[in-house]
Amino acid sequence: MLWKSSRRKLIRGMSSTSQKTTALSLLRMKRRGERITMVTCYDYPSAMHVDGAGIDVALCGDSLGMVALGMATTQPVRLEEMVHHCKAVRRGLSSQGPMLVCDLPFGSYEESPEQALKSAFTCVKEAGADAVKLEGGRIMACAIEKIVNVGGIAVMGHVGLTPQKISTLGGFRAQGRTAVKARAVLDDALALQDAGAFAVVAECVPDIVGRALAENLEIPVIGIGAGSYVDGQVLVYHDLLGSLHHPHHKRFVPKFCKVFADIGEASRLGLQAFKDEVQAGSFPSADFSPYKMPTQEAAKFRAMLHLDEDIRLSRRRETHKRIIDADEYENIGLYGGGNSNTFSPSSASTTTNGGGDIQSK
């Protein structure tokens, strides 16, 4: 299978990612103002394209039920199916490439923190995930604490639209469109941060809410339909490429395989364009930030943010100190690591404006 080895080396040689992406490196990206890119993919070929384009994070999401398995929602997806697909994604990523995050599917973590920890262990030990992601707000804080503190596994949170909960949400609908609901989204994200989450996905919320999340959280906020003010963007591989079929690579295919379309190269270029626009801050533009809040509700939301600004600032400083303390192990190379790209605590923002400069569109 020499052709596979050659193809792998060639495609991964295109990657702009020189070091393995970690929870710590994502935090540093936020502090340096660098935009984070994350792509949801479900198989080996798509993972290789994601790796080759230099994307920061590969998410094996439970949306595979709808995108790859033809299910109506994400709810029927089983943990065993997540493991199966995450293994394939793992094989497609280089050792110095994207961080691999695996979704915990519906019904695999909600019963108890113990169930959540067991499922997280499965994703890491059997599927090769670097971290897990789970949906839900403050009610999931105990589960995150268990996974992080007992299991030692990194957890990404998910607020706003949580597709696994569509039964109570009334379908796939934007969230946080009133001041009270927007504040609830922020409080949920803060609770996940306090529980130990290293990042939070914000889905389908107005850009004013996305901005409030990014400005009030110390950890990265990665948006999908959350406006341009968040710290990074995530899209599903098939969606951003405008394709609902599996790509095939052009280079080093077997001699008996006729290449009918240059989908592989087009896929890589599309992913690279996504990364470039996110890093340049041109995506998402106003055209792709559709969720707005009425002017009166926006004013109420800003007032809510102003009321407890000092408390949030104190909590953010505590989180900043906790992360800096933990980072000392990395900086001094206690475990043989060490990184020349260290950051100064003074470079981290410790001030907020209470949301006063958030503009309602």
CSV table of C-alpha atoms in Angstrom, one decimal:
chain,number,residue,atom,x,y,z
A,1,MET,CA,0.0,0.0,0.0
A,2,LEU,CA,2.8,2.4,-0.9
A,3,TRP,CA,0.5,4.7,-2.7
A,4,LYS,CA,-1.4,5.4,0.5
A,5,SER,CA,1.8,6.3,2.4
A,6,SER,CA,2.9,8.6,-0.4
A,7,ARG,CA,-0.5,10.3,-0.6
A,8,ARG,CA,-0.6,10.9,3.1
A,9,LYS,CA,2.8,12.5,3.1
A,10,LEU,CA,2.0,14.8,0.2
A,11,ILE,CA,-1.4,16.0,1.5
A,12,ARG,CA,-0.1,16.5,5.1
A,13,GLY,CA,2.9,18.3,3.7
A,14,MET,CA,0.5,21.1,2.6
A,15,SER,CA,-0.5,21.7,6.3
A,16,SER,CA,0.3,25.1,7.8
A,17,THR,CA,0.0,23.6,11.3
A,18,SER,CA,3.5,23.1,12.6
A,19,GLN,CA,2.6,22.0,16.1
A,20,LYS,CA,-0.2,19.9,17.5
A,21,THR,CA,-3.2,22.1,18.5
A,22,THR,CA,-4.1,21.8,22.2
A,23,ALA,CA,-6.5,23.4,24.6
A,24,LEU,CA,-3.6,25.6,25.7
A,25,SER,CA,-2.6,26.7,22.2
A,26,LEU,CA,-6.3,27.6,21.5
A,27,LEU,CA,-6.3,29.8,24.6
A,28,ARG,CA,-3.1,31.5,23.4
A,29,MET,CA,-4.7,32.1,20.0
A,30,LYS,CA,-7.6,33.9,21.7
A,31,ARG,CA,-5.2,36.1,23.8
A,32,ARG,CA,-3.2,37.0,20.7
A,33,GLY,CA,-6.4,37.8,18.8
A,34,GLU,CA,-5.9,35.0,16.3
A,35,ARG,CA,-9.1,33.5,14.8
A,36,ILE,CA,-9.6,29.8,15.5
A,37,THR,CA,-10.9,27.5,12.8
A,38,MET,CA,-12.8,24.3,13.4
A,39,VAL,CA,-14.4,22.0,10.9
A,40,THR,CA,-16.8,19.1,11.6
A,41,CYS,CA,-15.8,16.0,9.7
A,42,TYR,CA,-16.8,12.3,10.0
A,43,ASP,CA,-14.4,10.1,8.0
A,44,TYR,CA,-10.8,9.5,6.9
A,45,PRO,CA,-10.8,11.4,3.6
A,46,SER,CA,-12.4,14.5,5.0
A,47,ALA,CA,-10.1,14.5,8.0
A,48,MET,CA,-7.1,14.4,5.7
A,49,HIS,CA,-8.4,17.5,3.8
A,50,VAL,CA,-9.0,19.3,7.1
A,51,ASP,CA,-5.5,18.4,8.2
A,52,GLY,CA,-4.0,19.4,4.9
A,53,ALA,CA,-5.7,22.8,5.0
A,54,GLY,CA,-4.2,23.6,8.4
A,55,ILE,CA,-7.5,23.8,10.3
A,56,ASP,CA,-7.0,24.1,14.0
A,57,VAL,CA,-9.6,21.7,15.4
A,58,ALA,CA,-11.4,18.7,13.8
A,59,LEU,CA,-14.7,18.0,15.4
A,60,CYS,CA,-16.3,14.6,15.0
A,61,GLY,CA,-19.8,15.8,15.6
A,62,ASP,CA,-23.0,13.9,16.2
A,63,SER,CA,-24.4,15.8,13.2
A,64,LEU,CA,-23.0,12.8,11.4
A,65,GLY,CA,-26.4,11.2,12.0
A,66,MET,CA,-28.0,13.8,9.7
A,67,VAL,CA,-25.1,14.5,7.3
A,68,ALA,CA,-23.6,11.0,6.8
A,69,LEU,CA,-26.2,8.6,8.1
A,70,GLY,CA,-29.4,10.1,6.8
A,71,MET,CA,-31.1,10.5,10.2
A,72,ALA,CA,-33.7,13.2,10.7
A,73,THR,CA,-32.1,14.6,13.9
A,74,THR,CA,-28.9,14.0,16.0
A,75,GLN,CA,-30.9,12.2,18.7
A,76,PRO,CA,-30.7,8.6,17.4
A,77,VAL,CA,-26.9,8.6,17.2
A,78,ARG,CA,-25.3,6.1,19.5
A,79,LEU,CA,-21.9,6.3,21.3
A,80,GLU,CA,-20.7,3.3,19.4
A,81,GLU,CA,-21.4,5.2,16.1
A,82,MET,CA,-19.4,8.2,17.4
A,83,VAL,CA,-16.5,5.9,18.3
A,84,HIS,CA,-16.6,4.3,14.8
A,85,HIS,CA,-16.4,7.6,13.0
A,86,CYS,CA,-14.0,9.3,15.4
A,87,LYS,CA,-11.5,6.4,14.8
A,88,ALA,CA,-11.6,7.1,11.1
A,89,VAL,CA,-11.1,10.8,11.6
A,90,ARG,CA,-8.2,10.1,14.0
A,91,ARG,CA,-6.5,8.1,11.3
A,92,GLY,CA,-6.8,11.0,8.9
A,93,LEU,CA,-5.1,13.5,11.2
A,94,SER,CA,-1.3,14.0,11.5
A,95,SER,CA,0.4,13.8,14.9
A,96,GLN,CA,1.2,17.5,14.7
A,97,GLY,CA,-2.1,18.5,13.2
A,98,PRO,CA,-5.6,19.5,14.4
A,99,MET,CA,-6.9,18.8,17.9
A,100,LEU,CA,-9.6,16.1,17.7
A,101,VAL,CA,-12.8,16.7,19.6
A,102,CYS,CA,-15.5,14.1,19.8
A,103,ASP,CA,-19.2,14.8,20.5
A,104,LEU,CA,-20.9,12.9,23.4
A,105,PRO,CA,-24.2,11.9,21.7
A,106,PHE,CA,-27.7,12.3,23.1
A,107,GLY,CA,-28.3,9.9,26.1
A,108,SER,CA,-24.6,9.2,26.8
A,109,TYR,CA,-23.9,11.8,29.5
A,110,GLU,CA,-27.2,13.4,30.9
A,111,GLU,CA,-28.1,10.7,33.5
A,112,SER,CA,-25.2,11.4,35.8
A,113,PRO,CA,-21.7,12.8,36.0
A,114,GLU,CA,-20.5,9.2,36.3
A,115,GLN,CA,-22.2,8.3,33.0
A,116,ALA,CA,-20.6,11.3,31.4
A,117,LEU,CA,-17.2,10.4,32.6
A,118,LYS,CA,-17.6,6.8,31.4
A,119,SER,CA,-18.6,8.0,27.9
A,120,ALA,CA,-15.7,10.5,27.8
A,121,PHE,CA,-13.3,7.7,28.7
A,122,THR,CA,-14.6,5.6,25.8
A,123,CYS,CA,-14.1,8.5,23.3
A,124,VAL,CA,-10.5,9.0,24.4
A,125,LYS,CA,-9.4,5.4,24.9
A,126,GLU,CA,-11.3,3.7,22.0
A,127,ALA,CA,-11.8,6.6,19.5
A,128,GLY,CA,-8.5,8.5,20.0
A,129,ALA,CA,-10.2,11.8,20.8
A,130,ASP,CA,-8.1,14.6,22.4
A,131,ALA,CA,-11.2,16.1,24.0
A,132,VAL,CA,-15.0,15.7,24.2
A,133,LYS,CA,-17.8,18.1,23.6
A,134,LEU,CA,-21.2,18.1,25.3
A,135,GLU,CA,-24.3,20.2,24.9
A,136,GLY,CA,-26.1,22.1,27.6
A,137,GLY,CA,-25.7,25.0,30.0
A,138,ARG,CA,-25.2,25.3,33.8
A,139,ILE,CA,-27.1,22.0,34.4
A,140,MET,CA,-24.1,20.2,32.8
A,141,ALA,CA,-21.5,21.9,35.0
A,142,CYS,CA,-21.3,18.9,37.4
A,143,ALA,CA,-20.7,16.5,34.4
A,144,ILE,CA,-17.9,18.8,33.1
A,145,GLU,CA,-16.3,19.0,36.5
A,146,LYS,CA,-16.3,15.2,36.8
A,147,ILE,CA,-14.8,14.7,33.4
A,148,VAL,CA,-12.1,17.3,33.8
A,149,ASN,CA,-11.2,16.9,37.5
A,150,VAL,CA,-11.6,13.1,37.9
A,151,GLY,CA,-11.0,11.9,34.3
A,152,GLY,CA,-8.4,14.5,33.3
A,153,ILE,CA,-10.1,14.9,30.0
A,154,ALA,CA,-10.6,18.3,28.2
A,155,VAL,CA,-14.2,19.3,27.6
A,156,MET,CA,-15.7,21.8,25.1
A,157,GLY,CA,-19.1,23.2,26.0
A,158,HIS,CA,-21.9,24.1,23.7
A,159,VAL,CA,-24.6,26.8,24.3
A,160,GLY,CA,-27.2,28.6,22.3
A,161,LEU,CA,-29.0,26.2,19.9
A,162,THR,CA,-28.3,22.7,21.2
A,163,PRO,CA,-29.6,20.3,18.5
A,164,GLN,CA,-29.9,17.3,20.9
A,165,LYS,CA,-32.6,19.3,22.8
A,166,ILE,CA,-34.9,20.1,19.8
A,167,SER,CA,-37.8,18.4,21.5
A,168,THR,CA,-37.9,21.2,24.1
A,169,LEU,CA,-36.7,23.9,21.8
A,170,GLY,CA,-39.4,23.3,19.2
A,171,GLY,CA,-37.0,22.6,16.4
A,172,PHE,CA,-33.8,24.1,15.0
A,173,ARG,CA,-34.4,27.7,16.1
A,174,ALA,CA,-32.1,30.6,16.9
A,175,GLN,CA,-31.6,31.2,20.6
A,176,GLY,CA,-30.9,34.3,22.8
A,177,ARG,CA,-33.1,36.7,20.8
A,178,THR,CA,-34.5,38.5,23.9
A,179,ALA,CA,-32.4,40.2,26.6
A,180,VAL,CA,-33.4,37.6,29.3
A,181,LYS,CA,-32.7,34.7,27.0
A,182,ALA,CA,-29.4,36.2,25.9
A,183,ARG,CA,-28.4,36.7,29.5
A,184,ALA,CA,-29.2,33.1,30.1
A,185,VAL,CA,-26.9,32.0,27.3
A,186,LEU,CA,-24.1,34.1,28.8
A,187,ASP,CA,-24.7,32.7,32.3
A,188,ASP,CA,-24.7,29.2,30.9
A,189,ALA,CA,-21.3,29.8,29.2
A,190,LEU,CA,-19.9,31.3,32.4
A,191,ALA,CA,-21.0,28.3,34.3
A,192,LEU,CA,-19.3,25.9,31.9
A,193,GLN,CA,-16.1,28.0,32.1
A,194,ASP,CA,-16.2,27.8,35.9
A,195,ALA,CA,-16.7,24.0,35.7
A,196,GLY,CA,-13.5,23.7,33.7
A,197,ALA,CA,-14.4,23.8,30.0
A,198,PHE,CA,-11.5,24.8,27.8
A,199,ALA,CA,-13.7,26.3,25.1
A,200,VAL,CA,-17.4,26.9,24.3
A,201,VAL,CA,-19.3,26.6,21.0
A,202,ALA,CA,-22.1,29.2,20.5
A,203,GLU,CA,-24.7,28.2,18.0
A,204,CYS,CA,-27.3,30.3,16.3
A,205,VAL,CA,-27.4,33.4,18.4
A,206,PRO,CA,-27.4,37.1,17.5
A,207,ASP,CA,-24.0,38.7,17.0
A,208,ILE,CA,-24.6,40.9,20.0
A,209,VAL,CA,-24.7,37.7,22.1
A,210,GLY,CA,-21.7,36.2,20.4
A,211,ARG,CA,-19.8,39.4,21.2
A,212,ALA,CA,-20.8,39.4,24.8
A,213,LEU,CA,-19.7,35.8,25.1
A,214,ALA,CA,-16.3,36.5,23.6
A,215,GLU,CA,-15.7,39.6,25.7
A,216,ASN,CA,-16.8,38.0,29.0
A,217,LEU,CA,-15.2,34.6,28.8
A,218,GLU,CA,-11.5,34.0,29.3
A,219,ILE,CA,-11.8,30.8,27.2
A,220,PRO,CA,-12.3,30.7,23.5
A,221,VAL,CA,-15.8,31.1,22.1
A,222,ILE,CA,-16.2,29.3,18.7
A,223,GLY,CA,-19.3,30.4,16.8
A,224,ILE,CA,-21.6,28.7,14.2
A,225,GLY,CA,-24.2,31.3,13.2
A,226,ALA,CA,-23.0,33.5,16.1
A,227,GLY,CA,-21.7,36.5,14.2
A,228,SER,CA,-18.1,37.8,13.6
A,229,TYR,CA,-17.1,38.9,17.1
A,230,VAL,CA,-16.5,35.4,18.5
A,231,ASP,CA,-13.0,34.0,18.8
A,232,GLY,CA,-13.4,31.4,16.0
A,233,GLN,CA,-15.7,29.8,13.5
A,234,VAL,CA,-16.9,26.2,12.9
A,235,LEU,CA,-18.7,24.8,9.9
A,236,VAL,CA,-19.6,21.3,8.8
A,237,TYR,CA,-17.2,20.0,6.1
A,238,HIS,CA,-20.0,19.1,3.7
A,239,ASP,CA,-21.8,22.4,4.2
A,240,LEU,CA,-18.9,24.8,3.6
A,241,LEU,CA,-17.9,22.9,0.5
A,242,GLY,CA,-21.4,22.8,-0.9
A,243,SER,CA,-21.2,19.0,-1.3
A,244,LEU,CA,-23.2,16.1,0.2
A,245,HIS,CA,-20.9,13.4,-1.2
A,246,HIS,CA,-17.6,12.1,0.1
A,247,PRO,CA,-14.6,13.6,-1.6
A,248,HIS,CA,-11.9,11.6,-3.3
A,249,HIS,CA,-8.3,12.5,-3.6
A,250,LYS,CA,-6.6,13.3,-6.9
A,251,ARG,CA,-3.1,12.4,-6.1
A,252,PHE,CA,-1.6,8.9,-5.8
A,253,VAL,CA,-4.9,7.0,-6.5
A,254,PRO,CA,-4.6,3.4,-7.7
A,255,LYS,CA,-3.9,3.0,-11.4
A,256,PHE,CA,-7.2,1.2,-11.9
A,257,CYS,CA,-9.2,4.2,-10.5
A,258,LYS,CA,-10.3,6.8,-13.1
A,259,VAL,CA,-10.5,10.3,-11.7
A,260,PHE,CA,-13.7,11.9,-13.0
A,261,ALA,CA,-13.6,15.2,-11.0
A,262,ASP,CA,-11.0,17.3,-9.2
A,263,ILE,CA,-13.1,17.3,-6.0
A,264,GLY,CA,-10.1,16.6,-3.7
A,265,GLU,CA,-8.2,19.8,-4.8
A,266,ALA,CA,-11.4,21.9,-4.8
A,267,SER,CA,-12.1,20.7,-1.2
A,268,ARG,CA,-8.7,21.7,0.0
A,269,LEU,CA,-8.9,25.1,-1.6
A,270,GLY,CA,-12.4,25.7,-0.1
A,271,LEU,CA,-11.1,24.8,3.4
A,272,GLN,CA,-8.1,27.0,2.9
A,273,ALA,CA,-10.4,29.9,1.8
A,274,PHE,CA,-12.5,29.4,4.9
A,275,LYS,CA,-9.5,29.5,7.1
A,276,ASP,CA,-8.1,32.6,5.4
A,277,GLU,CA,-11.4,34.6,5.7
A,278,VAL,CA,-11.8,33.6,9.4
A,279,GLN,CA,-8.3,34.7,10.2
A,280,ALA,CA,-8.8,37.9,8.2
A,281,GLY,CA,-12.0,38.6,10.0
A,282,SER,CA,-14.0,38.8,6.8
A,283,PHE,CA,-16.2,35.7,7.6
A,284,PRO,CA,-18.8,35.9,8.8
A,285,SER,CA,-19.9,39.2,7.2
A,286,ALA,CA,-23.2,40.8,8.0
A,287,ASP,CA,-24.8,38.7,5.3
A,288,PHE,CA,-24.0,35.6,7.3
A,289,SER,CA,-24.9,37.0,10.7
A,290,PRO,CA,-28.7,36.8,10.4
A,291,TYR,CA,-29.8,36.6,14.0
A,292,LYS,CA,-30.7,40.0,15.3
A,293,MET,CA,-32.1,41.3,18.6
A,294,PRO,CA,-34.7,44.1,18.7
A,295,THR,CA,-33.2,47.4,19.7
A,296,GLN,CA,-35.1,47.6,23.0
A,297,GLU,CA,-34.0,44.1,24.0
A,298,ALA,CA,-30.4,44.9,23.1
A,299,ALA,CA,-30.6,47.9,25.4
A,300,LYS,CA,-32.0,45.7,28.2
A,301,PHE,CA,-29.2,43.2,27.6
A,302,ARG,CA,-26.5,45.8,27.8
A,303,ALA,CA,-28.1,47.1,31.1
A,304,MET,CA,-28.0,43.5,32.5
A,305,LEU,CA,-24.3,43.2,31.6
A,306,HIS,CA,-23.6,46.5,33.4
A,307,LEU,CA,-25.3,45.5,36.6
A,308,ASP,CA,-22.9,42.7,37.6
A,309,GLU,CA,-19.9,43.8,35.6
A,310,ASP,CA,-17.6,43.8,38.7
A,311,ILE,CA,-18.7,40.3,39.6
A,312,ARG,CA,-18.0,38.9,36.2
A,313,LEU,CA,-14.7,40.7,36.1
A,314,SER,CA,-13.7,39.1,39.4
A,315,ARG,CA,-14.7,35.7,38.1
A,316,ARG,CA,-12.7,36.2,34.9
A,317,ARG,CA,-9.6,37.2,36.9
A,318,GLU,CA,-10.0,34.0,39.0
A,319,THR,CA,-10.3,32.0,35.8
A,320,HIS,CA,-7.3,33.8,34.4
A,321,LYS,CA,-5.2,33.0,37.5
A,322,ARG,CA,-6.3,29.4,37.4
A,323,ILE,CA,-5.3,29.0,33.8
A,324,ILE,CA,-2.0,30.8,34.3
A,325,ASP,CA,-1.1,28.6,37.3
A,326,ALA,CA,-1.8,25.5,35.3
A,327,ASP,CA,0.2,26.8,32.4
A,328,GLU,CA,3.3,27.0,34.6
A,329,TYR,CA,3.8,23.3,34.1
A,330,GLU,CA,4.0,23.8,30.3
A,331,ASN,CA,6.2,26.9,30.5
A,332,ILE,CA,8.9,25.3,32.6
A,333,GLY,CA,8.9,22.1,30.7
A,334,LEU,CA,8.1,20.0,33.8
A,335,TYR,CA,6.9,17.1,31.7
A,336,GLY,CA,9.5,17.5,29.0
A,337,GLY,CA,7.4,20.0,27.1
A,338,GLY,CA,8.1,23.6,27.1
A,339,ASN,CA,7.1,26.0,24.4
A,340,SER,CA,8.9,29.0,23.1
A,341,ASN,CA,5.6,30.6,22.3
A,342,THR,CA,4.8,31.4,25.9
A,343,PHE,CA,2.7,34.4,26.8
A,344,SER,CA,2.8,37.0,29.5
A,345,PRO,CA,-0.2,37.2,31.9
A,346,SER,CA,-0.1,40.9,31.4
A,347,SER,CA,-1.1,40.3,27.7
A,348,ALA,CA,-4.4,38.9,28.7
A,349,SER,CA,-7.3,41.3,28.8
A,350,THR,CA,-8.7,41.9,32.3
A,351,THR,CA,-11.1,44.7,31.5
A,352,THR,CA,-14.5,44.7,30.2
A,353,ASN,CA,-16.7,47.4,28.9
A,354,GLY,CA,-19.9,45.9,30.3
A,355,GLY,CA,-21.2,45.5,26.7
A,356,GLY,CA,-21.5,49.3,26.4
A,357,ASP,CA,-20.0,49.4,22.9
A,358,ILE,CA,-22.1,46.6,21.5
A,359,GLN,CA,-24.0,47.9,18.5
A,360,SER,CA,-27.4,46.5,17.7
A,361,LYS,CA,-27.9,46.0,13.9
